[in-house]
Amino acid sequence: MAESFDLVVIGGGPGGYVAAIRGAQMGMKVACVERELLGGICLNWGCIPTKALLRSAEVFHLAKNAKDYGLKIDKVDFDLDAIVQRSRGVAKQMNGGIKSLFKKNKVTHIEGEAKITGKGKVAVKGKDGKTTELTAKDVIIATGARARELEHLKADGELVWTYRHALTPNTMPKKLLVIGSGAIGIEFASFFNELGSDVTVVEMMDCVLPVEDADISKFAEKSFKKQGMTIKTKASVTELKKGKDSVTCVVETDGKKEEITVDRVIIAIGITGNVEGLGLEDAGINVDRGHIVTNEWGQTGVDGFWAIGDVAGAPWLAHKASHEGIIAVEKINGVKGLHPMDKGNIPGCTYCRPQVASVGLTEAKAKEQGHEVRVGSFPFIGNGKAVALGEPEGMVKTVFDKKTGELLGAHMVGAEVTELIQGYAVARTLETTEQELMHTVFPHPTLSEMMHESVLDAYGKAIHF
């Protein structure tokens, strides 16, 4: 006999577990199937443990520069094993938190590999080899994604790492090459560089963090180079030659090839959805370039089947996945007044040093879309709190529609900008114009005052710079 549910969620990551909890809150009988650990890649092998590593690197940086704050600290050093152990402990704690939330909300957690076997039918193969049959009116697919690899760029976990291997390094490489300068690549480059590795970053595009506004990207790249990183843009790694305990990387730039020998390589060239083995084709669910095709509500086009999060395509962000999960569940339950998510209002954050955060359109994208723009910016050096913190490096940039005053985009680089960006995300969600932002009172002394000054600068009214 199959066990019957109102909703079965395949995947227990930030999209899946949130969808499961929201469904239970709405009175549904819910099962969540997860083959590994609750929390998915984000909580166990991504967002959370990387932030723990980066926090250790940040504290190490501050300790090394204690004299700048009038403090004396002798013999500053680090213990890599202890740093990794702390990171894994943070992930374990958060994983346990989700188990508690499932228990509180009466979500049934089923461990195993799920496969769709028919309309409203899911078979789960457990670690013991036994198969459990589940039925449900609705099934949400939230299986996430994994690191993308190319035929000539494959990880082995020893000399060549993906993000999972880099989270539990078997050594502190003296020399490290990172392929890809998106959020994942730059965060690991920042971590290892801070702890003393000689880091080279290779990026195919003409700038690091290529999805960011050009001014922010240039500022960040200049900072990375100042910290000692070697940045190679418009370049690609065409071959990896593995030695006994080193890798020689063939890097091609403008048709010229050079060989760079390093201890370890991190591959961070994007992700691809986990669509294999789910029975999607037999169910008639459309997959395009490694991702499930959905409409704005997460519907796949096959009645009763939904997909959310990384497996449903860009942007590949945990908070996007969580919000999609809530939208799908509320759509299933017929919530009135529900509206699709505006992906233009999803903030993106990169936790390198300096941090980078943004929401909405870059200046270039705004112009491409036909907007006549007004642009404001404000430097960290002009902010009292930033100087007092010893963090004078950074800037805030805002882009407005010249005719309507609409906030089209906001872009930041500097200390704690990943916390500040939500202010602009709220502003965009509320369809705030420059008038409301200019008349908002920002507390002093705070870093947030730079957000106000950037808006004022767009209209020729900045006070402190």
Tab-separated table of C-alpha atoms in Angstrom:
chain	number	residue	atom	x	y	z
A	1	MET	CA	0.000	0.000	0.000
A	2	ALA	CA	1.274	3.440	-0.954
A	3	GLU	CA	1.396	6.089	1.745
A	4	SER	CA	-0.835	9.026	0.836
A	5	PHE	CA	0.018	12.721	1.250
A	6	ASP	CA	-1.374	16.038	0.086
A	7	LEU	CA	2.085	17.171	-0.972
A	8	VAL	CA	5.377	15.407	-1.618
A	9	VAL	CA	8.495	17.550	-1.888
A	10	ILE	CA	11.533	15.986	-3.546
A	11	GLY	CA	14.607	17.645	-2.063
A	12	GLY	CA	15.257	19.103	1.384
A	13	GLY	CA	17.331	22.155	0.470
A	14	PRO	CA	16.343	25.798	1.060
A	15	GLY	CA	13.605	25.499	-1.549
A	16	GLY	CA	12.295	22.077	-0.567
A	17	TYR	CA	12.293	22.309	3.213
A	18	VAL	CA	10.688	25.764	3.154
A	19	ALA	CA	7.983	24.526	0.777
A	20	ALA	CA	7.362	21.524	3.020
A	21	ILE	CA	7.024	23.646	6.140
A	22	ARG	CA	4.750	26.180	4.446
A	23	GLY	CA	2.557	23.367	3.159
A	24	ALA	CA	2.256	21.904	6.659
A	25	GLN	CA	1.418	25.361	8.050
A	26	MET	CA	-1.475	25.487	5.594
A	27	GLY	CA	-2.882	22.216	6.874
A	28	MET	CA	-1.454	19.868	4.271
A	29	LYS	CA	-0.110	16.413	5.017
A	30	VAL	CA	3.446	16.742	3.729
A	31	ALA	CA	6.376	14.433	3.053
A	32	CYS	CA	9.852	15.693	2.180
A	33	VAL	CA	12.235	13.252	0.492
A	34	GLU	CA	15.979	13.946	0.819
A	35	ARG	CA	18.768	11.600	-0.269
A	36	GLU	CA	21.524	13.257	1.739
A	37	LEU	CA	21.257	15.908	4.470
A	38	LEU	CA	18.371	18.250	5.210
A	39	GLY	CA	19.323	21.765	4.199
A	40	GLY	CA	20.753	20.616	0.891
A	41	ILE	CA	23.907	22.023	-0.672
A	42	CYS	CA	23.291	25.526	0.677
A	43	LEU	CA	23.236	24.644	4.339
A	44	ASN	CA	25.657	21.715	4.310
A	45	TRP	CA	28.094	22.435	1.473
A	46	GLY	CA	27.457	25.991	0.332
A	47	CYS	CA	26.061	29.198	1.788
A	48	ILE	CA	26.418	28.469	5.497
A	49	PRO	CA	29.758	26.622	5.849
A	50	THR	CA	31.487	28.979	3.405
A	51	LYS	CA	30.391	31.934	5.528
A	52	ALA	CA	31.860	30.205	8.567
A	53	LEU	CA	35.180	29.808	6.724
A	54	LEU	CA	35.115	33.416	5.579
A	55	ARG	CA	34.362	34.613	9.098
A	56	SER	CA	37.493	32.831	10.319
A	57	ALA	CA	39.469	34.514	7.547
A	58	GLU	CA	37.980	37.888	8.484
A	59	VAL	CA	38.935	37.500	12.158
A	60	PHE	CA	42.421	36.396	11.079
A	61	HIS	CA	42.728	39.517	8.921
A	62	LEU	CA	41.675	41.753	11.818
A	63	ALA	CA	44.094	40.039	14.193
A	64	LYS	CA	46.967	40.509	11.740
A	65	ASN	CA	46.121	44.200	11.549
A	66	ALA	CA	45.378	44.706	15.248
A	67	LYS	CA	47.931	47.517	15.467
A	68	ASP	CA	45.706	49.623	13.209
A	69	TYR	CA	43.193	49.630	16.077
A	70	GLY	CA	45.699	50.368	18.811
A	71	LEU	CA	45.893	46.723	19.889
A	72	LYS	CA	48.818	44.360	20.354
A	73	ILE	CA	48.516	40.719	19.320
A	74	ASP	CA	51.672	38.635	19.017
A	75	LYS	CA	52.234	35.566	16.849
A	76	VAL	CA	48.964	35.517	14.930
A	77	ASP	CA	48.469	32.109	13.297
A	78	PHE	CA	45.683	29.747	12.277
A	79	ASP	CA	44.765	26.080	12.544
A	80	LEU	CA	43.220	24.948	9.246
A	81	ASP	CA	41.738	21.776	10.737
A	82	ALA	CA	40.082	23.796	13.503
A	83	ILE	CA	38.704	26.308	10.987
A	84	VAL	CA	37.190	23.496	8.933
A	85	GLN	CA	35.865	21.757	12.050
A	86	ARG	CA	34.110	24.960	13.141
A	87	SER	CA	32.579	25.331	9.684
A	88	ARG	CA	31.302	21.758	9.682
A	89	GLY	CA	29.927	22.256	13.202
A	90	VAL	CA	27.926	25.285	12.083
A	91	ALA	CA	26.455	23.274	9.193
A	92	LYS	CA	25.595	20.373	11.522
A	93	GLN	CA	23.860	22.716	13.943
A	94	MET	CA	21.710	24.217	11.183
A	95	ASN	CA	20.893	20.752	9.822
A	96	GLY	CA	19.618	19.779	13.259
A	97	GLY	CA	17.524	22.918	13.301
A	98	ILE	CA	15.630	21.833	10.187
A	99	LYS	CA	14.938	18.429	11.718
A	100	SER	CA	13.408	20.229	14.693
A	101	LEU	CA	11.319	22.439	12.424
A	102	PHE	CA	10.020	19.361	10.584
A	103	LYS	CA	9.053	17.771	13.878
A	104	LYS	CA	7.362	20.973	15.068
A	105	ASN	CA	5.358	21.313	11.844
A	106	LYS	CA	4.629	17.564	11.501
A	107	VAL	CA	6.438	17.199	8.179
A	108	THR	CA	7.320	13.577	7.386
A	109	HIS	CA	11.001	13.301	6.529
A	110	ILE	CA	11.819	10.364	4.242
A	111	GLU	CA	15.436	9.505	3.455
A	112	GLY	CA	16.213	8.061	0.057
A	113	GLU	CA	16.302	8.519	-3.729
A	114	ALA	CA	13.011	9.660	-5.246
A	115	LYS	CA	11.679	8.790	-8.676
A	116	ILE	CA	8.416	9.866	-10.280
A	117	THR	CA	6.523	6.757	-11.389
A	118	GLY	CA	3.256	8.249	-12.563
A	119	LYS	CA	0.730	11.005	-11.977
A	120	GLY	CA	0.967	11.875	-8.282
A	121	LYS	CA	3.240	8.876	-7.656
A	122	VAL	CA	6.749	8.882	-6.212
A	123	ALA	CA	8.874	5.850	-5.376
A	124	VAL	CA	11.597	6.305	-2.766
A	125	LYS	CA	14.502	3.883	-2.586
A	126	GLY	CA	16.006	3.930	0.889
A	127	LYS	CA	19.587	3.285	1.887
A	128	ASP	CA	18.506	-0.228	2.896
A	129	GLY	CA	17.467	-0.888	-0.704
A	130	LYS	CA	13.763	-1.030	0.116
A	131	THR	CA	11.313	1.049	-1.902
A	132	THR	CA	8.492	3.109	-0.399
A	133	GLU	CA	5.574	4.187	-2.576
A	134	LEU	CA	4.129	7.665	-2.019
A	135	THR	CA	1.097	9.298	-3.573
A	136	ALA	CA	0.116	12.960	-3.540
A	137	LYS	CA	-2.104	15.374	-5.410
A	138	ASP	CA	0.893	17.667	-5.885
A	139	VAL	CA	4.628	17.021	-6.146
A	140	ILE	CA	7.251	19.770	-5.885
A	141	ILE	CA	10.651	18.984	-7.391
A	142	ALA	CA	13.402	20.824	-5.506
A	143	THR	CA	16.461	18.705	-6.231
A	144	GLY	CA	18.901	21.609	-6.582
A	145	ALA	CA	22.076	21.565	-8.629
A	146	ARG	CA	25.720	20.528	-8.567
A	147	ALA	CA	29.010	21.933	-9.808
A	148	ARG	CA	29.339	22.003	-13.580
A	149	GLU	CA	32.361	20.254	-15.067
A	150	LEU	CA	33.852	20.196	-18.554
A	151	GLU	CA	35.563	17.200	-20.122
A	152	HIS	CA	39.003	18.775	-19.745
A	153	LEU	CA	38.217	20.284	-16.344
A	154	LYS	CA	37.199	17.475	-14.009
A	155	ALA	CA	37.618	17.397	-10.260
A	156	ASP	CA	39.294	14.466	-8.519
A	157	GLY	CA	39.020	15.717	-4.927
A	158	GLU	CA	42.782	15.550	-4.457
A	159	LEU	CA	44.509	18.008	-6.770
A	160	VAL	CA	41.461	19.480	-8.477
A	161	TRP	CA	38.568	20.598	-6.273
A	162	THR	CA	34.966	21.663	-6.586
A	163	TYR	CA	33.407	23.763	-3.834
A	164	ARG	CA	32.713	20.615	-1.798
A	165	HIS	CA	36.366	19.628	-1.728
A	166	ALA	CA	37.443	23.222	-1.023
A	167	LEU	CA	35.224	23.277	2.067
A	168	THR	CA	37.264	20.479	3.641
A	169	PRO	CA	40.750	21.029	2.183
A	170	ASN	CA	43.302	18.296	2.773
A	171	THR	CA	46.067	20.914	2.736
A	172	MET	CA	46.631	24.650	2.706
A	173	PRO	CA	47.914	25.177	-0.844
A	174	LYS	CA	50.896	27.494	-1.193
A	175	LYS	CA	49.731	28.203	-4.721
A	176	LEU	CA	46.100	27.981	-5.831
A	177	LEU	CA	44.388	28.580	-9.155
A	178	VAL	CA	40.658	29.296	-9.227
A	179	ILE	CA	38.783	28.806	-12.496
A	180	GLY	CA	35.813	31.176	-12.571
A	181	SER	CA	35.263	34.478	-10.769
A	182	GLY	CA	31.583	34.247	-9.940
A	183	ALA	CA	30.445	34.288	-6.320
A	184	ILE	CA	31.701	30.759	-5.516
A	185	GLY	CA	35.101	31.206	-7.123
A	186	ILE	CA	35.788	34.633	-5.640
A	187	GLU	CA	34.689	33.622	-2.150
A	188	PHE	CA	37.132	30.716	-2.084
A	189	ALA	CA	39.840	32.859	-3.680
A	190	SER	CA	39.295	35.409	-0.914
A	191	PHE	CA	39.404	32.777	1.839
A	192	PHE	CA	42.604	31.064	0.718
A	193	ASN	CA	44.303	34.346	-0.179
A	194	GLU	CA	43.579	35.683	3.307
A	195	LEU	CA	45.215	32.636	4.869
A	196	GLY	CA	48.358	33.054	2.801
A	197	SER	CA	47.889	31.154	-0.450
A	198	ASP	CA	49.282	32.682	-3.639
A	199	VAL	CA	45.991	32.854	-5.556
A	200	THR	CA	45.449	33.194	-9.307
A	201	VAL	CA	41.914	33.673	-10.645
A	202	VAL	CA	41.137	32.874	-14.290
A	203	GLU	CA	37.932	34.323	-15.774
A	204	MET	CA	36.637	33.946	-19.358
A	205	MET	CA	34.764	37.262	-19.284
A	206	ASP	CA	36.460	40.663	-19.389
A	207	CYS	CA	35.981	41.318	-15.672
A	208	VAL	CA	35.646	39.516	-12.346
A	209	LEU	CA	32.156	39.061	-10.884
A	210	PRO	CA	30.807	39.563	-14.430
A	211	VAL	CA	27.121	39.790	-13.429
A	212	GLU	CA	27.811	42.881	-11.312
A	213	ASP	CA	27.769	46.525	-12.365
A	214	ALA	CA	30.965	47.465	-14.223
A	215	ASP	CA	32.029	50.084	-11.664
A	216	ILE	CA	31.614	47.626	-8.791
A	217	SER	CA	33.467	44.897	-10.650
A	218	LYS	CA	36.392	47.202	-11.434
A	219	PHE	CA	36.549	48.375	-7.825
A	220	ALA	CA	36.523	44.794	-6.517
A	221	GLU	CA	39.182	43.637	-8.990
A	222	LYS	CA	41.472	46.500	-7.987
A	223	SER	CA	41.018	45.532	-4.335
A	224	PHE	CA	41.711	41.834	-5.009
A	225	LYS	CA	44.938	42.724	-6.815
A	226	LYS	CA	45.943	45.033	-3.956
A	227	GLN	CA	45.513	42.052	-1.609
A	228	GLY	CA	47.954	40.046	-3.725
A	229	MET	CA	45.685	38.030	-6.020
A	230	THR	CA	46.621	37.570	-9.669
A	231	ILE	CA	43.584	38.185	-11.865
A	232	LYS	CA	43.508	36.962	-15.460
A	233	THR	CA	40.405	38.032	-17.399
A	234	LYS	CA	39.440	37.125	-20.974
A	235	ALA	CA	41.324	33.926	-20.267
A	236	SER	CA	40.555	30.220	-20.143
A	237	VAL	CA	42.177	27.068	-18.816
A	238	THR	CA	42.549	24.683	-21.741
A	239	GLU	CA	44.362	21.835	-20.014
A	240	LEU	CA	45.237	20.500	-16.565
A	241	LYS	CA	48.440	18.448	-16.296
A	242	LYS	CA	48.468	16.609	-12.974
A	243	GLY	CA	51.719	15.822	-11.209
A	244	LYS	CA	52.349	13.951	-7.988
A	245	ASP	CA	51.334	16.855	-5.760
A	246	SER	CA	50.828	19.730	-8.182
A	247	VAL	CA	48.877	20.751	-11.267
A	248	THR	CA	50.237	22.581	-14.291
A	249	CYS	CA	47.476	24.678	-15.822
A	250	VAL	CA	47.590	25.755	-19.445
A	251	VAL	CA	46.028	29.226	-19.538
A	252	GLU	CA	45.150	30.876	-22.846
A	253	THR	CA	44.772	34.666	-23.025
A	254	ASP	CA	44.240	36.467	-26.350
A	255	GLY	CA	45.566	33.442	-28.236
A	256	LYS	CA	48.716	33.217	-26.139
A	257	LYS	CA	49.306	30.213	-23.889
A	258	GLU	CA	51.217	30.053	-20.624
A	259	GLU	CA	51.724	27.333	-18.046
A	260	ILE	CA	51.066	28.010	-14.364
A	261	THR	CA	52.010	25.326	-11.837
A	262	VAL	CA	50.046	25.316	-8.574
A	263	ASP	CA	49.397	22.978	-5.671
A	264	ARG	CA	45.627	22.871	-6.115
A	265	VAL	CA	42.909	23.995	-8.526
A	266	ILE	CA	39.327	24.977	-7.713
A	267	ILE	CA	36.764	24.658	-10.516
A	268	ALA	CA	33.933	27.181	-10.152
A	269	ILE	CA	32.452	27.478	-13.631
A	270	GLY	CA	28.778	27.300	-12.771
A	271	ILE	CA	26.229	24.656	-11.890
A	272	THR	CA	23.836	22.272	-13.588
A	273	GLY	CA	20.489	21.035	-12.305
A	274	ASN	CA	20.015	17.621	-10.686
A	275	VAL	CA	17.531	16.245	-13.209
A	276	GLU	CA	18.871	12.733	-13.727
A	277	GLY	CA	17.138	9.608	-12.414
A	278	LEU	CA	13.920	11.411	-11.456
A	279	GLY	CA	11.724	9.973	-14.194
A	280	LEU	CA	11.089	13.422	-15.651
A	281	GLU	CA	10.983	12.350	-19.288
A	282	ASP	CA	8.515	9.547	-18.641
A	283	ALA	CA	6.336	12.016	-16.732
A	284	GLY	CA	6.407	14.425	-19.699
A	285	ILE	CA	8.244	17.148	-17.766
A	286	ASN	CA	10.317	19.356	-20.042
A	287	VAL	CA	14.042	19.774	-19.312
A	288	ASP	CA	16.080	22.414	-21.142
A	289	ARG	CA	19.890	22.606	-20.800
A	290	GLY	CA	19.914	20.826	-17.469
A	291	HIS	CA	17.008	22.674	-15.877
A	292	ILE	CA	13.273	22.020	-15.558
A	293	VAL	CA	11.110	24.442	-17.510
A	294	THR	CA	8.408	26.148	-15.422
A	295	ASN	CA	6.041	29.090	-15.590
A	296	GLU	CA	6.053	32.012	-13.143
A	297	TRP	CA	4.303	29.905	-10.469
A	298	GLY	CA	6.664	26.942	-10.669
A	299	GLN	CA	4.249	24.799	-12.694
A	300	THR	CA	5.923	22.397	-15.111
A	301	GLY	CA	3.024	22.134	-17.535
A	302	VAL	CA	2.244	18.614	-16.293
A	303	ASP	CA	-0.697	18.676	-13.910
A	304	GLY	CA	0.320	18.270	-10.281
A	305	PHE	CA	4.063	18.683	-10.837
A	306	TRP	CA	5.997	21.771	-9.805
A	307	ALA	CA	9.711	22.704	-9.769
A	308	ILE	CA	11.522	25.334	-7.728
A	309	GLY	CA	15.021	26.519	-6.884
A	310	ASP	CA	18.256	25.770	-8.710
A	311	VAL	CA	16.787	22.862	-10.671
A	312	ALA	CA	14.308	25.341	-12.183
A	313	GLY	CA	17.008	27.731	-13.389
A	314	ALA	CA	18.634	31.070	-12.632
A	315	PRO	CA	19.228	32.958	-10.501
A	316	TRP	CA	20.804	30.140	-8.496
A	317	LEU	CA	20.233	31.596	-5.053
A	318	ALA	CA	18.946	29.998	-1.862
A	319	HIS	CA	16.604	32.878	-1.051
A	320	LYS	CA	15.106	32.687	-4.527
A	321	ALA	CA	14.474	28.966	-4.010
A	322	SER	CA	12.789	29.527	-0.640
A	323	HIS	CA	10.491	32.213	-1.995
A	324	GLU	CA	9.592	30.077	-5.019
A	325	GLY	CA	8.682	27.265	-2.638
A	326	ILE	CA	6.274	29.494	-0.736
A	327	ILE	CA	4.715	30.822	-3.946
A	328	ALA	CA	4.176	27.296	-5.312
A	329	VAL	CA	2.576	26.026	-2.094
A	330	GLU	CA	0.307	29.063	-1.777
A	331	LYS	CA	-0.692	28.738	-5.447
A	332	ILE	CA	-1.576	25.089	-4.807
A	333	ASN	CA	-3.750	26.202	-1.908
A	334	GLY	CA	-5.496	28.957	-3.862
A	335	VAL	CA	-4.268	31.895	-1.793
A	336	LYS	CA	-5.961	35.077	-3.006
A	337	GLY	CA	-3.893	38.078	-4.054
A	338	LEU	CA	-0.818	35.966	-4.738
A	339	HIS	CA	1.533	37.323	-7.370
A	340	PRO	CA	4.619	35.843	-9.064
A	341	MET	CA	8.085	36.720	-7.879
A	342	ASP	CA	9.807	39.606	-9.636
A	343	LYS	CA	13.307	38.280	-10.206
A	344	GLY	CA	14.509	41.841	-10.653
A	345	ASN	CA	13.933	42.375	-6.942
A	346	ILE	CA	16.108	39.463	-5.800
A	347	PRO	CA	19.324	40.705	-4.185
A	348	GLY	CA	22.612	38.959	-4.855
A	349	CYS	CA	25.500	38.825	-2.386
A	350	THR	CA	29.149	37.782	-2.565
A	351	TYR	CA	30.981	37.422	0.737
A	352	CYS	CA	34.553	38.068	-0.368
A	353	ARG	CA	36.655	40.914	1.028
A	354	PRO	CA	35.427	43.484	0.204
A	355	GLN	CA	31.852	42.213	0.090
A	356	VAL	CA	29.712	42.802	-3.002
A	357	ALA	CA	25.913	43.106	-3.160
A	358	SER	CA	23.359	44.263	-5.694
A	359	VAL	CA	19.707	44.317	-6.674
A	360	GLY	CA	17.986	45.300	-9.897
A	361	LEU	CA	19.553	46.531	-13.126
A	362	THR	CA	23.153	47.526	-13.677
A	363	GLU	CA	23.717	50.896	-15.321
A	364	ALA	CA	24.553	49.174	-18.615
A	365	LYS	CA	21.453	46.931	-18.505
A	366	ALA	CA	19.224	49.901	-17.684
A	367	LYS	CA	20.506	51.755	-20.735
A	368	GLU	CA	20.142	48.634	-22.901
A	369	GLN	CA	16.480	48.475	-21.901
A	370	GLY	CA	15.950	52.054	-23.081
A	371	HIS	CA	16.009	53.904	-19.787
A	372	GLU	CA	17.433	57.392	-19.564
A	373	VAL	CA	19.226	57.152	-16.244
A	374	ARG	CA	20.458	59.239	-13.351
A	375	VAL	CA	23.344	57.658	-11.459
A	376	GLY	CA	24.563	58.441	-7.970
A	377	SER	CA	27.490	57.079	-5.989
A	378	PHE	CA	29.100	57.572	-2.615
A	379	PRO	CA	32.461	56.295	-1.306
A	380	PHE	CA	33.030	54.596	2.034
A	381	ILE	CA	35.800	57.102	2.793
A	382	GLY	CA	33.139	59.782	3.142
A	383	ASN	CA	31.256	57.882	5.854
A	384	GLY	CA	32.187	58.364	9.506
A	385	LYS	CA	31.149	54.871	10.621
A	386	ALA	CA	33.194	53.240	7.837
A	387	VAL	CA	36.297	55.218	8.802
A	388	ALA	CA	35.766	54.436	12.509
A	389	LEU	CA	35.484	50.726	11.675
A	390	GLY	CA	38.732	50.902	9.742
A	391	GLU	CA	36.816	50.000	6.567
A	392	PRO	CA	37.179	53.040	4.285
A	393	GLU	CA	37.344	50.967	1.079
A	394	GLY	CA	34.097	50.698	-0.871
A	395	MET	CA	31.311	52.480	-2.671
A	396	VAL	CA	27.543	52.561	-3.106
A	397	LYS	CA	25.982	53.183	-6.513
A	398	THR	CA	22.335	53.778	-7.389
A	399	VAL	CA	20.650	53.905	-10.792
A	400	PHE	CA	17.355	55.766	-11.337
A	401	ASP	CA	15.011	56.299	-14.263
A	402	LYS	CA	15.423	59.995	-15.113
A	403	LYS	CA	11.773	60.470	-16.064
A	404	THR	CA	9.968	58.582	-13.312
A	405	GLY	CA	12.450	58.498	-10.429
A	406	GLU	CA	12.118	54.699	-10.239
A	407	LEU	CA	15.015	52.961	-8.476
A	408	LEU	CA	16.246	50.698	-11.272
A	409	GLY	CA	19.208	49.192	-9.462
A	410	ALA	CA	21.579	49.457	-6.529
A	411	HIS	CA	25.128	48.169	-6.325
A	412	MET	CA	27.607	48.055	-3.449
A	413	VAL	CA	31.125	46.981	-2.630
A	414	GLY	CA	32.633	47.213	0.854
A	415	ALA	CA	32.219	46.088	4.457
A	416	GLU	CA	28.807	44.655	5.419
A	417	VAL	CA	27.108	45.552	2.128
A	418	THR	CA	25.506	42.097	2.117
A	419	GLU	CA	23.488	43.302	5.134
A	420	LEU	CA	22.763	46.755	3.676
A	421	ILE	CA	21.410	45.666	0.280
A	422	GLN	CA	18.075	44.554	1.706
A	423	GLY	CA	17.143	48.206	2.234
A	424	TYR	CA	17.205	48.749	-1.505
A	425	ALA	CA	15.451	45.413	-2.112
A	426	VAL	CA	12.578	46.594	0.102
A	427	ALA	CA	12.559	49.915	-1.742
A	428	ARG	CA	12.250	48.200	-5.126
A	429	THR	CA	9.534	45.842	-3.877
A	430	LEU	CA	7.550	48.840	-2.634
A	431	GLU	CA	8.185	50.617	-5.972
A	432	THR	CA	9.818	53.465	-4.111
A	433	THR	CA	10.964	56.553	-6.038
A	434	GLU	CA	13.865	58.876	-5.345
A	435	GLN	CA	11.549	61.208	-3.401
A	436	GLU	CA	10.702	58.656	-0.707
A	437	LEU	CA	14.336	57.614	-0.406
A	438	MET	CA	15.582	61.186	-0.137
A	439	HIS	CA	13.025	61.974	2.558
A	440	THR	CA	13.809	58.835	4.588
A	441	VAL	CA	15.763	59.569	7.769
A	442	PHE	CA	18.828	57.323	8.072
A	443	PRO	CA	20.380	56.854	11.524
A	444	HIS	CA	23.814	58.313	12.314
A	445	PRO	CA	26.471	57.068	12.521
A	446	THR	CA	25.786	54.044	10.318
A	447	LEU	CA	27.033	52.578	7.081
A	448	SER	CA	23.457	52.884	5.800
A	449	GLU	CA	23.905	56.646	5.495
A	450	MET	CA	25.909	55.941	2.336
A	451	MET	CA	22.749	54.502	0.791
A	452	HIS	CA	21.046	57.852	1.398
A	453	GLU	CA	24.006	59.857	0.092
A	454	SER	CA	24.184	57.800	-3.099
A	455	VAL	CA	20.527	58.616	-3.817
A	456	LEU	CA	21.141	62.286	-3.074
A	457	ASP	CA	24.182	62.250	-5.377
A	458	ALA	CA	22.073	61.052	-8.298
A	459	TYR	CA	20.170	64.333	-7.992
A	460	GLY	CA	23.090	66.602	-7.178
A	461	LYS	CA	22.309	66.821	-3.473
A	462	ALA	CA	25.011	64.732	-1.752
A	463	ILE	CA	26.267	66.426	1.404
A	464	HIS	CA	29.392	64.615	2.565
A	465	PHE	CA	31.395	64.149	-0.629
